[in-house]
Amino acid sequence: MSEQNKVDAVVVGAGFSGLYLLHLLRKNGFSTRVFERGDDVGGTWYWNRYPGARCDVESMQYSYSFDEELQQEWRWPEKYSSQPEILAYLQHVAERFDLRKDITLETAVTSAHYDEAAKRWDIETDTGEQVSAQFFIMATGCISTANMPNIPNIDGFTGNIYHTGNWPHEKIDFTGQRVAVIGTGSSAIQSIPVIAAEAAHLTVFQRTPHWTVPARNVPMTDEYERSWKDDYAEKRANMRGSMSGSLRAVAPIDVSALDVTDEEREEAYRERWAAGGMTLLRSYNDLLTSNEANETAASWVRQRIKATVNDPKTAELLAPKTYPLGTKRLCLDTDYYETYNRDNVDLVDIASAPIDRLTATGLETGGRTYEFDSIVLATGFDAMTGTLLRVDIQGRGGLTLKEKWHAGPRTYLGLMTEGFPNLFTITGPGSPSVKSNMLTSIEQHAEWVTDALIRLRDQNIASMEAERAAEDDWTDHVQEVADQTLFPKANSWYMGANIPGKPRLFMPYLGGVGAYRERCDEIAAAGYEGFRLEGSEADAAAAE
Ligand code: N01
C-alpha cells in the first residue's frame, strides 16, 4: 500500500468540520486524507443551494474562531449570510490554509472495516480506492442525507423535480412557471417567498405548519461588525460557555413566563419579535419545559399570524396547534406569512388528505388534480444518523453500526460508540450538535478529538474505544435531559419521527454547550475516563 494510502487519519466530509479537522490534524503532524462526495468543499453549504438559502445563526457567530487573522479579516456583508457567501468563505478557508491538496473530491467513502489485529481501519471509496488509517473520523454533518418522500409515482412526474438539499448548481429560473413546494420546514420557509416572487403561481403543500419567527436580516454595519471584532476573544469565550453556543441579541429573562404579568409578557415577546431571531424562544426560562408557559408564547405568535395573513382560513392553517413552540426546529423567515397574501400563492392542507400520487404533469390530493411545471421537495433529511448509517461501517467482530444502532444511536458524548475503536463522530448523536450553534460545537469536537489523538500518540496507545458502561450512562443521560423538556412531544427530525420506521428517541444533547464542554474536558483530564485505551499488539507481545 502506498504511503498516500496508509495514513494516520481519514476524515469523511469537507464541510466546516472536515476542513477544520484537516487543518488541526496536519498542524499536529498527523498524515490525513479527506474524502468528499461533492465536487467542491462546503458540505451543507455546497448542497443546499435552493432559492433563499441562508444561515439563521448570525455570521459573526457562525464562523470559525480558531484563527484570529481570519476572523478579523473576513467581512460578512449581512447579519445572516446567504449560502453563496458561506460557500465562498469555506472555499477561502480551504485556500488560505492550503487544505485542498489533502482533499479528494467527488469521492464517497462506501465502507470502513476495523481490523482488530492491526488496530486500523480499512476504508474503501466509490472510486475503488483503498486506504488504511489508524483513525476514522466521520465529519459528515447532521443533515446531509436528503429525505425523499415516499409519494406514489414520484418518478412518473415528467416536469422538473428538485430537492432543496440537493439543488442543481445552475440557477433555476421559475419565471412563468406553475410551481409546487412540498413541505413547510426551514428550507421551504426560506425558499417560498423567493420562488413566489418569480413563479407565475406557487402552491404550497403543508402537512404540519412549522413555527417561524422573523429573522430581521439586515446589511452588516461597520458599527455592528466592530462591536464583535473589537471584543471577539471575550465574546467567543462566552459563546463556548453558553447554553446554545451563541449569544442572544436580547438577554433571556431568568424567570418563569407564568410569574410575570400579561403586560410584561406582551412587552417581552414584542421586543424579541422586533429584534428577530431565535431570541423569542428563550424569553423566559421555562418556555421549553412547561406546556403552560410555552402556550403563552405560542398563542402570542398565533396572533401575529392572524394579524399578518389576510385570508382567515389560510391563517388558521398556518398556525401550529399540535406541538409546542420551538420543539420542532424553530424557523427564521423573511416575509413568510406575508407571502400568503400574494395573489399567485395558495396553501393546500395535506394533513387531512395526503398526496395520493404524482401524475405525469402534477399531483393528486383530496380528490383534486393540480398541474405543475416544477415540483420542489422541501422534505428534509434523514438527520443525525442517516449519513453515518449509509456507509458500511463494521467494528469489532464484524458488528455493523446499523446493527449496533438498530434501536437508536448509542454513543459516549456523541463522539464514540463501543465496539468501534478509533472511530470518531463530529457532532454525532448524543452531543449538543444541532441544538447549538454548529460552529461552536464543531470547533470543540475537532479540538477534543485532535487532543485525544496527540495524547494517544504521545503515550504510544494504539486504540481508544468507548466503554459500554460509560456509553449506557451517557445515552440514558441524554434521554433523561430531553425528557425534562417539551421536545419529545413533537414529531420532529430531532426525534427521528420524520423517517418512517426510524427509532423514536431524542438524538441531540440538551444539557448545554458550556456544561457539555466542561464534561468533555474533565473526562480528558481524568485520562479519558470511560474510554478503553490499548497499546498495539506488538507492544503487548513485547511486554509479555
Ligand atoms: O426539513 P424539515 P428542512 N409528504 O424536516 C414535510 C436546517 N436548516 O429541510 O412536519 C408531505 O424541517 C414535513 O412535514 P412534517 C434546520 O435545522 C437550516 O426544512 O413532517 N410532507 C416538513 O414540513 C432544519 O430544521 C436552515 O409533517 C412531507 C418538511 O417536509 C433542518 O435543516 C435552513 C413529507 C420537512 O421539514 C431541516 O429543514 C434550512 C411527505 N412525505 C434548513 N415528508 C438555516 O440555517 C416530509 N414532509 C436557515
Coordinates of C-alpha atoms and ligand atoms in Angstrom, one line a residue:
M1 CA 0.0 0.0 0.0
S2 CA 1.4 3.4 -1.0
E3 CA 2.2 6.0 1.7
Q4 CA -0.7 8.1 0.4
N5 CA -3.0 5.2 1.1
K6 CA -1.6 4.4 4.6
V7 CA -2.3 7.4 6.7
D8 CA -2.9 8.3 10.4
A9 CA -6.4 9.6 9.8
V10 CA -9.2 9.5 7.2
V11 CA -11.8 12.2 7.5
V12 CA -15.1 12.0 5.7
G13 CA -16.6 15.3 4.6
A14 CA -15.1 18.6 3.6
G15 CA -17.6 20.9 5.3
F16 CA -17.0 23.1 8.3
S17 CA -16.0 20.0 10.4
G18 CA -13.8 18.3 7.9
L19 CA -11.8 21.4 6.9
Y20 CA -11.0 22.4 10.5
L21 CA -10.1 18.8 11.4
L22 CA -7.7 18.6 8.4
H23 CA -6.1 21.8 9.4
L24 CA -5.7 20.7 13.1
L25 CA -4.5 17.2 12.4
R26 CA -2.0 18.2 9.8
K27 CA -0.7 21.0 12.0
N28 CA -0.1 18.4 14.7
G29 CA 1.8 16.1 12.4
F30 CA -0.9 13.5 11.5
S31 CA -1.0 12.4 7.9
T32 CA -4.6 12.9 6.9
R33 CA -6.8 12.3 3.9
V34 CA -10.2 13.9 3.5
F35 CA -12.8 12.3 1.2
E36 CA -15.7 14.5 -0.1
R37 CA -18.5 13.3 -2.3
G38 CA -19.2 16.8 -3.7
D39 CA -17.1 18.3 -6.4
D40 CA -16.0 21.1 -4.1
V41 CA -15.6 21.8 -0.4
G42 CA -18.5 23.2 1.6
G43 CA -20.6 20.3 2.9
T44 CA -24.1 21.6 3.8
W45 CA -23.4 24.8 2.1
Y46 CA -22.3 23.1 -1.1
W47 CA -25.5 21.1 -1.4
N48 CA -28.2 23.4 -0.1
R49 CA -28.3 26.0 -2.8
Y50 CA -32.1 26.4 -3.0
P51 CA -33.5 29.9 -3.6
G52 CA -33.3 31.9 -0.4
A53 CA -30.9 29.5 1.4
R54 CA -29.4 31.4 4.2
C55 CA -28.0 30.6 7.7
D56 CA -30.1 31.6 10.6
V57 CA -27.3 32.0 13.0
E58 CA -25.6 35.3 12.8
S59 CA -22.5 35.3 10.7
M60 CA -20.3 37.0 13.3
Q61 CA -21.0 33.8 15.4
Y62 CA -21.5 31.3 12.6
S63 CA -17.8 31.4 11.5
Y64 CA -14.5 29.9 12.7
S65 CA -12.9 31.4 15.8
F66 CA -9.6 29.4 15.6
D67 CA -7.7 31.9 13.6
E68 CA -7.6 35.5 14.8
E69 CA -6.5 36.9 11.5
L70 CA -9.2 35.1 9.6
Q71 CA -12.0 36.3 11.9
Q72 CA -10.7 39.8 11.8
E73 CA -10.2 40.0 8.1
W74 CA -13.3 38.2 6.8
R75 CA -16.1 40.7 6.1
W76 CA -19.6 39.4 6.2
P77 CA -22.0 41.6 4.1
E78 CA -25.1 40.7 6.0
K79 CA -26.2 39.9 9.5
Y80 CA -27.3 36.4 8.4
S81 CA -25.3 35.2 5.4
S82 CA -26.6 33.7 2.3
Q83 CA -25.5 30.3 1.0
P84 CA -23.2 31.7 -1.7
E85 CA -21.4 33.9 0.9
I86 CA -20.8 31.0 3.3
L87 CA -19.6 28.7 0.5
A88 CA -17.2 31.4 -0.6
Y89 CA -15.9 31.6 3.0
L90 CA -15.3 27.9 3.1
Q91 CA -13.6 27.9 -0.3
H92 CA -11.4 30.8 1.1
V93 CA -10.5 28.8 4.2
A94 CA -9.6 25.8 2.0
E95 CA -7.2 28.0 0.0
R96 CA -5.9 30.1 2.9
F97 CA -4.8 27.0 4.9
D98 CA -3.7 25.1 1.8
L99 CA -6.2 22.3 2.6
R100 CA -7.1 21.2 -0.9
K101 CA -4.0 19.1 -1.5
D102 CA -5.2 16.5 1.0
I103 CA -8.9 16.5 0.0
T104 CA -10.1 14.0 -2.6
L105 CA -13.3 15.4 -4.2
E106 CA -16.1 13.5 -5.9
T107 CA -15.3 10.5 -3.8
A108 CA -17.6 8.9 -1.3
V109 CA -16.4 6.6 1.4
T110 CA -18.5 3.4 1.0
S111 CA -17.1 1.1 3.6
A112 CA -14.9 1.1 6.6
H113 CA -14.0 -2.1 8.4
Y114 CA -12.0 -2.3 11.6
D115 CA -9.0 -4.7 11.5
E116 CA -8.7 -5.8 15.1
A117 CA -5.3 -7.3 14.8
A118 CA -3.8 -4.2 13.2
K119 CA -6.0 -1.8 15.1
R120 CA -6.6 0.1 11.9
W121 CA -9.5 0.9 9.6
D122 CA -9.6 -0.5 6.1
I123 CA -11.5 2.1 4.1
E124 CA -12.9 1.9 0.6
T125 CA -14.4 4.6 -1.7
D126 CA -16.8 4.6 -4.6
T127 CA -13.9 5.2 -6.9
G128 CA -12.3 1.9 -5.8
E129 CA -9.6 3.5 -3.7
Q130 CA -8.5 1.5 -0.6
V131 CA -7.0 3.4 2.3
S132 CA -5.7 2.2 5.7
A133 CA -6.0 4.6 8.6
Q134 CA -5.5 4.4 12.4
F135 CA -8.3 6.9 12.9
F136 CA -11.5 7.1 11.0
I137 CA -13.4 10.3 11.6
M138 CA -16.9 10.9 10.3
A139 CA -17.3 14.7 9.8
T140 CA -20.4 14.2 7.7
G141 CA -22.8 16.7 9.2
C142 CA -26.1 16.2 10.8
I143 CA -28.4 17.0 7.9
S144 CA -26.7 15.7 4.8
T145 CA -28.9 12.8 3.6
A146 CA -31.9 14.1 1.8
N147 CA -35.3 12.6 2.7
M148 CA -37.1 11.6 -0.5
P149 CA -40.8 11.3 0.4
N150 CA -42.5 8.0 -0.4
I151 CA -45.2 9.6 -2.6
P152 CA -46.6 7.1 -5.1
N153 CA -45.4 7.5 -8.7
I154 CA -42.8 10.1 -7.7
D155 CA -40.7 9.1 -10.7
G156 CA -43.7 9.4 -13.0
F157 CA -43.7 13.3 -13.0
T158 CA -42.3 14.5 -16.3
G159 CA -41.7 18.1 -15.3
N160 CA -38.7 19.3 -13.2
I161 CA -38.4 17.9 -9.7
Y162 CA -35.9 19.3 -7.2
H163 CA -34.9 18.5 -3.6
T164 CA -33.8 21.6 -1.5
G165 CA -31.0 19.6 0.0
N166 CA -29.6 18.5 -3.4
W167 CA -30.2 21.6 -5.5
P168 CA -28.7 22.0 -9.0
H169 CA -25.7 24.2 -9.3
E170 CA -27.1 26.3 -12.1
K171 CA -29.7 29.0 -11.4
I172 CA -33.2 27.6 -11.7
D173 CA -35.5 30.2 -13.3
F174 CA -39.1 29.7 -12.2
T175 CA -40.3 32.7 -14.2
G176 CA -43.7 32.0 -15.8
Q177 CA -43.9 28.5 -14.2
R178 CA -46.5 26.8 -12.1
V179 CA -44.5 25.6 -9.1
A180 CA -45.3 23.3 -6.1
V181 CA -43.4 23.2 -2.9
I182 CA -44.0 20.1 -0.7
G183 CA -43.1 20.7 3.0
T184 CA -43.0 23.7 5.2
G185 CA -39.8 23.4 7.3
S186 CA -36.9 25.8 7.4
S187 CA -35.8 25.1 3.8
A188 CA -39.4 25.7 2.5
I189 CA -39.9 28.7 4.6
Q190 CA -36.8 30.3 3.2
S191 CA -37.5 29.4 -0.4
I192 CA -41.2 30.0 -0.6
P193 CA -41.0 33.8 -0.6
V194 CA -38.3 33.8 -3.2
I195 CA -40.0 31.3 -5.5
A196 CA -43.3 33.1 -5.1
A197 CA -41.7 36.4 -6.3
E198 CA -40.6 34.6 -9.5
A199 CA -43.1 32.0 -10.4
A200 CA -46.4 32.5 -12.2
H201 CA -48.1 30.5 -9.5
L202 CA -46.9 28.7 -6.4
T203 CA -48.9 26.1 -4.5
V204 CA -47.6 25.1 -1.1
F205 CA -48.5 21.6 0.2
Q206 CA -48.4 21.6 4.0
R207 CA -48.6 18.5 6.3
T208 CA -47.7 20.3 9.5
P209 CA -47.4 24.0 10.0
H210 CA -44.0 24.9 11.5
W211 CA -43.3 27.7 13.9
T212 CA -41.4 30.6 12.4
V213 CA -40.3 34.0 13.6
P214 CA -38.9 36.9 11.6
A215 CA -35.1 36.8 11.0
R216 CA -34.8 40.5 10.5
N217 CA -31.8 40.2 8.3
V218 CA -30.0 43.5 7.6
P219 CA -26.9 44.5 5.8
M220 CA -23.9 44.4 8.2
T221 CA -23.0 47.8 9.6
D222 CA -19.4 48.8 10.4
E223 CA -20.5 49.6 13.9
Y224 CA -22.0 46.1 14.4
E225 CA -19.0 44.4 12.9
R226 CA -16.6 46.4 15.1
S227 CA -18.7 45.6 18.2
W228 CA -17.8 41.9 17.5
K229 CA -14.3 42.2 16.2
D230 CA -13.1 44.5 18.9
D231 CA -14.2 42.1 21.5
Y232 CA -14.0 38.7 19.8
A233 CA -11.9 37.0 22.4
E234 CA -14.4 37.6 25.2
K235 CA -17.5 37.1 23.0
R236 CA -16.2 33.7 21.7
A237 CA -15.3 32.6 25.2
N238 CA -18.9 33.5 26.3
M239 CA -20.3 31.6 23.4
R240 CA -18.2 28.5 24.3
G241 CA -19.6 28.6 27.9
S242 CA -23.2 29.3 26.9
M243 CA -26.2 27.1 26.7
S244 CA -26.6 27.3 22.9
G245 CA -23.1 28.1 21.7
S246 CA -24.2 31.6 20.6
L247 CA -25.0 34.9 22.2
R248 CA -28.5 36.3 22.0
A249 CA -29.4 39.7 20.8
V250 CA -31.8 40.2 23.7
A251 CA -30.9 38.6 27.0
P252 CA -33.2 35.9 28.3
I253 CA -35.3 36.7 31.4
D254 CA -34.4 34.2 34.1
V255 CA -38.0 33.7 35.5
S256 CA -41.0 31.7 34.5
A257 CA -43.3 33.1 31.9
L258 CA -46.1 32.4 34.4
D259 CA -44.5 34.6 37.1
V260 CA -45.0 37.9 35.2
T261 CA -48.0 39.9 34.3
D262 CA -49.7 39.7 31.0
E263 CA -48.4 43.2 30.2
E264 CA -44.8 42.2 31.0
R265 CA -45.1 39.1 28.8
E266 CA -46.6 41.1 26.0
E267 CA -43.7 43.6 26.2
A268 CA -41.1 40.8 26.3
Y269 CA -42.5 38.9 23.3
R270 CA -43.0 42.2 21.3
E271 CA -39.4 43.2 21.9
R272 CA -38.0 39.9 20.9
W273 CA -40.2 39.6 17.8
A274 CA -39.0 43.0 16.8
A275 CA -35.4 42.1 17.4
G276 CA -35.8 38.9 15.3
G277 CA -34.0 35.6 15.5
M278 CA -34.1 32.7 18.0
T279 CA -34.2 35.0 21.0
L280 CA -38.0 34.7 21.4
L281 CA -37.7 31.1 22.4
R282 CA -35.5 32.0 25.3
S283 CA -37.7 34.9 26.5
Y284 CA -38.4 33.1 29.8
N285 CA -36.6 30.2 31.5
D286 CA -39.5 27.7 31.2
L287 CA -40.8 28.1 27.6
L288 CA -39.3 24.7 26.7
T289 CA -40.1 22.9 29.9
S290 CA -43.6 23.9 30.8
N291 CA -46.6 23.5 28.5
E292 CA -48.5 26.3 30.1
A293 CA -45.5 28.7 29.8
N294 CA -44.9 27.6 26.2
E295 CA -48.6 28.3 25.4
T296 CA -48.2 31.9 26.4
A297 CA -45.6 32.4 23.7
A298 CA -47.3 30.1 21.2
S299 CA -50.7 31.9 21.4
W300 CA -48.9 35.2 21.1
V301 CA -47.2 34.0 17.8
R302 CA -50.6 32.7 16.6
Q303 CA -52.0 36.1 17.0
R304 CA -49.1 37.5 14.8
I305 CA -50.0 35.0 12.1
K306 CA -53.7 36.0 12.2
A307 CA -52.7 39.7 12.1
T308 CA -50.4 39.2 9.1
V309 CA -52.3 36.7 6.8
N310 CA -55.3 38.3 5.2
D311 CA -57.3 35.1 4.4
P312 CA -58.6 33.7 7.8
K313 CA -58.7 30.2 6.5
T314 CA -55.1 30.3 5.4
A315 CA -54.1 31.9 8.6
E316 CA -55.8 29.2 10.6
L317 CA -54.0 26.5 8.6
L318 CA -50.6 28.2 9.1
A319 CA -51.0 28.4 12.8
P320 CA -49.3 25.4 14.5
K321 CA -51.5 23.8 17.2
T322 CA -50.3 20.2 17.6
Y323 CA -46.9 20.7 19.3
P324 CA -45.3 23.3 21.5
L325 CA -43.4 26.3 20.0
G326 CA -39.8 25.5 19.3
T327 CA -40.0 21.7 19.8
K328 CA -39.5 21.2 16.0
R329 CA -36.6 23.4 14.9
L330 CA -37.8 27.0 15.1
C331 CA -37.6 28.5 11.6
L332 CA -36.5 32.0 10.9
D333 CA -38.1 33.7 7.9
T334 CA -38.2 36.8 5.8
D335 CA -41.8 37.7 4.8
Y336 CA -43.0 34.1 5.0
Y337 CA -46.5 34.8 6.3
E338 CA -46.8 37.9 4.0
T339 CA -46.2 35.7 1.0
Y340 CA -49.6 34.1 1.5
N341 CA -51.2 37.5 0.8
R342 CA -49.9 37.4 -2.8
D343 CA -52.4 36.6 -5.5
N344 CA -50.2 33.9 -7.0
V345 CA -49.8 31.8 -3.8
D346 CA -52.1 29.1 -2.4
L347 CA -51.7 26.8 0.6
V348 CA -53.1 23.3 0.4
D349 CA -53.5 21.2 3.6
I350 CA -52.3 17.7 3.1
A351 CA -52.7 16.7 6.7
S352 CA -56.4 15.9 6.2
A353 CA -55.9 14.4 2.7
P354 CA -52.4 13.3 1.9
I355 CA -50.9 13.5 -1.6
D356 CA -52.3 10.4 -3.3
R357 CA -49.8 10.3 -6.1
L358 CA -47.8 12.3 -8.6
T359 CA -49.1 12.3 -12.2
A360 CA -47.1 13.0 -15.3
T361 CA -48.0 16.6 -15.1
G362 CA -48.7 17.3 -11.4
L363 CA -50.2 15.7 -8.4
E364 CA -53.5 14.4 -6.9
T365 CA -54.7 15.1 -3.4
G366 CA -58.1 15.5 -1.8
G367 CA -60.0 14.5 -4.9
R368 CA -58.3 17.3 -6.9
T369 CA -55.6 17.3 -9.6
Y370 CA -53.0 20.0 -9.7
E371 CA -50.8 20.8 -12.8
F372 CA -47.2 21.9 -12.4
D373 CA -44.1 22.7 -14.4
S374 CA -41.8 22.2 -11.4
I375 CA -42.1 20.5 -8.0
V376 CA -39.8 21.4 -5.1
L377 CA -39.4 18.7 -2.4
A378 CA -38.5 20.6 0.8
T379 CA -39.0 17.3 2.7
G380 CA -35.9 17.5 4.9
F381 CA -33.3 14.9 5.8
D382 CA -32.7 11.6 7.4
A383 CA -30.9 13.6 10.1
M384 CA -28.1 12.8 12.5
T385 CA -27.8 9.1 11.8
G386 CA -28.8 8.8 8.1
T387 CA -25.3 9.7 6.7
L388 CA -23.4 7.6 9.3
L389 CA -25.5 4.6 8.6
R390 CA -25.3 4.9 4.8
V391 CA -21.6 3.9 5.0
D392 CA -20.9 0.2 5.6
I393 CA -19.1 0.7 8.9
Q394 CA -18.0 -2.5 10.7
G395 CA -16.4 -2.5 14.1
R396 CA -15.0 -5.3 16.3
G397 CA -16.3 -8.8 15.4
G398 CA -17.8 -7.5 12.2
L399 CA -20.6 -5.7 14.0
T400 CA -22.1 -3.1 11.8
L401 CA -23.0 0.4 13.0
K402 CA -26.5 -0.3 11.7
E403 CA -26.9 -3.4 13.8
K404 CA -25.5 -1.6 16.9
W405 CA -27.8 1.4 16.5
H406 CA -30.9 -0.6 15.4
A407 CA -32.9 0.8 18.3
G408 CA -31.4 4.2 18.0
P409 CA -27.9 5.7 18.3
R410 CA -25.8 4.9 21.4
T411 CA -22.7 7.0 22.0
Y412 CA -20.4 8.2 24.7
L413 CA -20.5 12.0 24.4
G414 CA -21.7 11.8 20.8
L415 CA -18.0 11.2 20.0
M416 CA -17.5 7.4 20.0
T417 CA -19.5 4.2 20.2
E418 CA -18.5 1.0 21.9
G419 CA -17.3 -1.7 19.5
F420 CA -15.9 0.8 17.0
P421 CA -12.4 1.7 18.3
N422 CA -10.8 4.8 16.8
L423 CA -14.0 5.9 15.1
F424 CA -15.0 9.4 16.0
T425 CA -18.2 11.2 15.0
I426 CA -18.0 15.0 14.8
T427 CA -21.3 16.5 16.3
G428 CA -22.6 13.0 16.5
P429 CA -25.9 12.0 18.1
G430 CA -25.7 12.5 21.9
S431 CA -23.7 15.8 21.5
P432 CA -25.2 19.3 21.5
S433 CA -24.8 19.4 17.7
V434 CA -28.0 20.7 16.1
K435 CA -29.2 22.1 19.4
S436 CA -26.4 24.6 19.3
N437 CA -24.5 26.9 17.1
M438 CA -22.9 24.2 15.0
L439 CA -19.7 26.2 14.6
T440 CA -19.1 26.3 18.3
S441 CA -19.7 22.6 18.6
I442 CA -17.7 21.7 15.6
E443 CA -14.6 23.5 16.9
Q444 CA -15.0 22.0 20.3
H445 CA -15.3 18.4 18.9
A446 CA -12.4 18.8 16.4
E447 CA -10.1 20.2 19.1
W448 CA -11.1 17.5 21.6
V449 CA -10.5 14.7 19.1
T450 CA -7.2 16.2 18.0
D451 CA -6.0 16.5 21.6
A452 CA -7.0 12.9 22.2
L453 CA -5.1 11.7 19.1
I454 CA -2.0 13.6 20.3
R455 CA -2.3 12.0 23.8
L456 CA -2.6 8.6 22.2
R457 CA 0.4 9.1 20.1
D458 CA 2.5 10.5 23.0
Q459 CA 1.6 7.6 25.2
N460 CA 2.0 5.0 22.4
I461 CA -1.6 3.9 22.6
A462 CA -3.0 2.3 19.5
S463 CA -6.7 2.4 20.1
M464 CA -9.4 4.3 22.0
E465 CA -12.9 3.0 22.5
A466 CA -15.9 4.0 24.5
E467 CA -16.7 1.6 27.4
R468 CA -20.1 0.0 27.5
A469 CA -21.0 1.3 30.9
A470 CA -20.0 4.9 30.1
E471 CA -21.9 4.8 26.8
D472 CA -25.0 3.4 28.6
D473 CA -24.9 6.1 31.2
W474 CA -24.4 8.8 28.7
T475 CA -27.2 7.5 26.4
D476 CA -29.5 7.4 29.4
H477 CA -28.5 10.9 30.5
V478 CA -29.2 12.3 27.0
Q479 CA -32.7 10.9 27.2
E480 CA -33.3 12.0 30.8
V481 CA -32.3 15.6 30.0
A482 CA -34.6 15.5 26.9
D483 CA -37.5 14.1 29.0
Q484 CA -37.3 17.1 31.3
T485 CA -38.3 19.3 28.3
L486 CA -41.1 19.5 25.8
F487 CA -39.0 18.4 22.9
P488 CA -40.2 14.8 22.8
K489 CA -43.8 16.0 22.3
A490 CA -43.1 16.9 18.7
N491 CA -42.8 14.6 15.7
S492 CA -39.5 16.2 14.7
W493 CA -36.4 15.1 12.9
Y494 CA -34.7 15.5 16.3
M495 CA -36.8 12.5 17.3
G496 CA -36.2 10.6 14.1
A497 CA -40.0 10.9 13.6
N498 CA -39.8 12.3 10.0
I499 CA -38.5 9.0 8.7
P500 CA -40.9 6.0 8.5
G501 CA -39.5 3.2 10.7
K502 CA -36.7 5.2 12.3
P503 CA -36.5 4.6 16.1
R504 CA -38.2 7.4 18.0
L505 CA -35.8 9.0 20.5
F506 CA -34.4 12.4 21.0
M507 CA -30.9 12.4 19.4
P508 CA -29.1 15.7 20.3
Y509 CA -27.9 16.5 23.8
L510 CA -29.8 19.3 25.5
G511 CA -27.5 19.8 28.6
G512 CA -26.0 22.9 27.0
V513 CA -22.8 23.6 25.2
G514 CA -20.9 25.0 28.2
A515 CA -21.7 22.2 30.5
Y516 CA -21.0 19.6 27.8
R517 CA -17.6 21.1 27.1
E518 CA -16.7 21.0 30.8
R519 CA -17.7 17.4 31.0
C520 CA -15.6 16.5 27.9
D521 CA -12.6 18.4 29.4
E522 CA -13.0 16.7 32.8
I523 CA -13.1 13.3 31.1
A524 CA -9.9 14.0 29.1
A525 CA -8.2 15.4 32.2
A526 CA -9.0 12.2 34.1
G527 CA -7.1 10.2 31.5
Y528 CA -10.1 9.7 29.2
E529 CA -12.4 8.3 31.8
G530 CA -14.9 5.9 30.3
F531 CA -12.7 5.1 27.3
R532 CA -10.6 1.9 27.0
L533 CA -7.1 2.7 25.8
E534 CA -5.0 -0.1 24.4
G535 CA -1.4 -0.4 23.1
S536 CA -0.6 -2.2 19.9
E537 CA -0.4 -6.0 19.6
A538 CA 3.3 -5.7 19.1
D539 CA 3.7 -3.7 22.4
A540 CA 1.6 -6.3 24.2
A541 CA 3.7 -9.2 22.9
A542 CA 6.9 -7.4 23.8
A543 CA 5.6 -6.8 27.4
E544 CA 4.9 -10.5 27.9
Ligands
N01_1 O1 -36.6 19.9 6.7 P1 -37.7 19.7 7.8 P2 -35.9 21.2 6.2 N1 -45.3 14.4 2.5 O2 -37.6 18.2 8.2 C1 -42.6 17.8 5.1 C2 -31.8 23.0 9.0 N2 -31.9 24.1 8.1 O3 -35.0 20.9 5.1 O4 -43.6 18.4 9.6 C3 -45.5 15.7 2.8 O5 -37.7 20.7 8.8 C4 -42.5 17.9 6.6 O6 -43.8 17.7 7.2 P3 -44.0 17.2 8.7 C5 -32.6 23.2 10.2 O7 -32.0 22.7 11.3 C6 -31.4 25.3 8.5 O8 -36.9 22.3 6.0 O9 -43.1 16.1 8.9 N3 -44.7 16.5 3.5 C7 -41.9 19.2 6.8 O10 -42.9 20.2 6.7 C8 -33.9 22.5 9.8 O11 -34.7 22.1 10.9 C9 -31.5 26.4 7.7 O12 -45.4 16.9 8.8 C10 -43.6 15.9 3.9 C11 -40.9 19.3 5.7 O13 -41.4 18.4 4.7 C12 -33.3 21.3 9.1 O14 -32.2 21.8 8.3 C13 -32.2 26.3 6.5 C14 -43.2 14.6 3.7 C15 -39.5 19.0 6.1 O15 -39.1 19.9 7.0 C16 -34.2 20.6 8.1 O16 -35.0 21.6 7.5 C17 -32.8 25.1 6.1 C18 -44.2 13.8 2.9 N4 -43.9 12.5 2.6 C19 -32.6 24.0 6.9 N5 -42.0 14.3 4.2 C20 -31.0 27.6 8.2 O17 -30.0 27.8 8.8 C21 -41.7 15.4 4.8 N6 -42.6 16.4 4.7 C22 -31.8 28.7 7.9

